[in-house]
CSV table of C-alpha atoms in Angstrom, one decimal:
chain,number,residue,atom,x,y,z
A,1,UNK,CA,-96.2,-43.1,201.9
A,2,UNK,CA,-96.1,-44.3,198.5
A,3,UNK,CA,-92.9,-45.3,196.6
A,4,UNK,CA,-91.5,-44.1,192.9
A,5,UNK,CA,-89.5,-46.3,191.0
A,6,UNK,CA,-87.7,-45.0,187.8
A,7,UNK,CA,-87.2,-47.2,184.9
A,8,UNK,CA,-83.5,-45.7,184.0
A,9,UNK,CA,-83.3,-47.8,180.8
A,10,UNK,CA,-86.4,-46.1,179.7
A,11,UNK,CA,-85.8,-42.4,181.5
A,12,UNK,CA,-84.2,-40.0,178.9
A,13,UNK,CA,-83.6,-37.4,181.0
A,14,UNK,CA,-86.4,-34.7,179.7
A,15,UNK,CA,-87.0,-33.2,182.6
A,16,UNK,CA,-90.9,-33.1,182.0
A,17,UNK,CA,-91.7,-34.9,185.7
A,18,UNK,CA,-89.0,-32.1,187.5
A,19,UNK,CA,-91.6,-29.6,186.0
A,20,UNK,CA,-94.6,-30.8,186.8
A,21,UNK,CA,-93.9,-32.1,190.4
A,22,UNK,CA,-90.5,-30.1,191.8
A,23,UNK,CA,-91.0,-31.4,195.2
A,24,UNK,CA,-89.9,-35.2,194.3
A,25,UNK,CA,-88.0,-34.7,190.8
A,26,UNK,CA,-85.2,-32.7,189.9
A,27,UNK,CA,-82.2,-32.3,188.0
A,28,UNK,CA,-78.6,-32.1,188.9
A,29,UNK,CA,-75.9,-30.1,187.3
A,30,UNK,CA,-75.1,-32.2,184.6
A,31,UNK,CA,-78.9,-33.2,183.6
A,32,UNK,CA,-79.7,-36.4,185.2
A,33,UNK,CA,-82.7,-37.0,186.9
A,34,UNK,CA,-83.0,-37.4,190.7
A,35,UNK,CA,-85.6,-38.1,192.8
A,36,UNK,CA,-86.9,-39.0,196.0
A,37,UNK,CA,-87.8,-42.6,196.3
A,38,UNK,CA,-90.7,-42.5,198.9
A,39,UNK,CA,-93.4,-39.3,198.6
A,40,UNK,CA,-95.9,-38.2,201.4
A,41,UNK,CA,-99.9,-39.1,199.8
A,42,UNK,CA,-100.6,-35.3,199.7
A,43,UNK,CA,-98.2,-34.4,196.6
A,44,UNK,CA,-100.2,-37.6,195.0
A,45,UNK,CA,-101.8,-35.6,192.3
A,46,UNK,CA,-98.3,-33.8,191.6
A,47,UNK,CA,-96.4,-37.0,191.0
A,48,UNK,CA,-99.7,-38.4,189.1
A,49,UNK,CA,-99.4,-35.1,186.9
A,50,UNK,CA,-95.3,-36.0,186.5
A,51,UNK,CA,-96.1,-39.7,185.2
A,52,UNK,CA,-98.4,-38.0,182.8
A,53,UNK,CA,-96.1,-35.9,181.4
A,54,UNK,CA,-93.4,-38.2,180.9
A,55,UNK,CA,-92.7,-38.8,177.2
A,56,UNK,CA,-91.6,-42.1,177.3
A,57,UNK,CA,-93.5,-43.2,180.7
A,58,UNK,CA,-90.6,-44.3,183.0
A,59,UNK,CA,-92.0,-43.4,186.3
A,60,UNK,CA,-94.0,-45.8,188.1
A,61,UNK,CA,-95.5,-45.6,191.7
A,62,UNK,CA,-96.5,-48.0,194.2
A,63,UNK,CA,-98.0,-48.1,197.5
């Protein structure tokens, strides 16, 4: 299992990663960004496709 850590000073809440990899990201009701911390190696290229995407590249991942 790898592990996500989200930079909250840089995250502005788009909602781009939620998009692109709905299994880990998501948003609650009032917009904010949740996630889960730790991901299974199969949804790899998901969460890959979610840093991508992020406009101001928050999301980090380590093994």
């Amino acid at each position: 299992m790898a592990q996500i850590t989200v930079d909250r000073k840089l995250c502005d809440n788009h909602g781009q990663c939620a998009i692109a990899s709905p299994k880990v990201f998501s948003m609650n009701d009032e917009g904010i960004l949740k996630y889960e911390e730790t991901f299974d190696d199969a949804l790899l290229d998901e969460v890959e496709e979610a840093i991508d995407v992020c406009p101001v590249q928050a999301i980090f991942v380590k093994d």
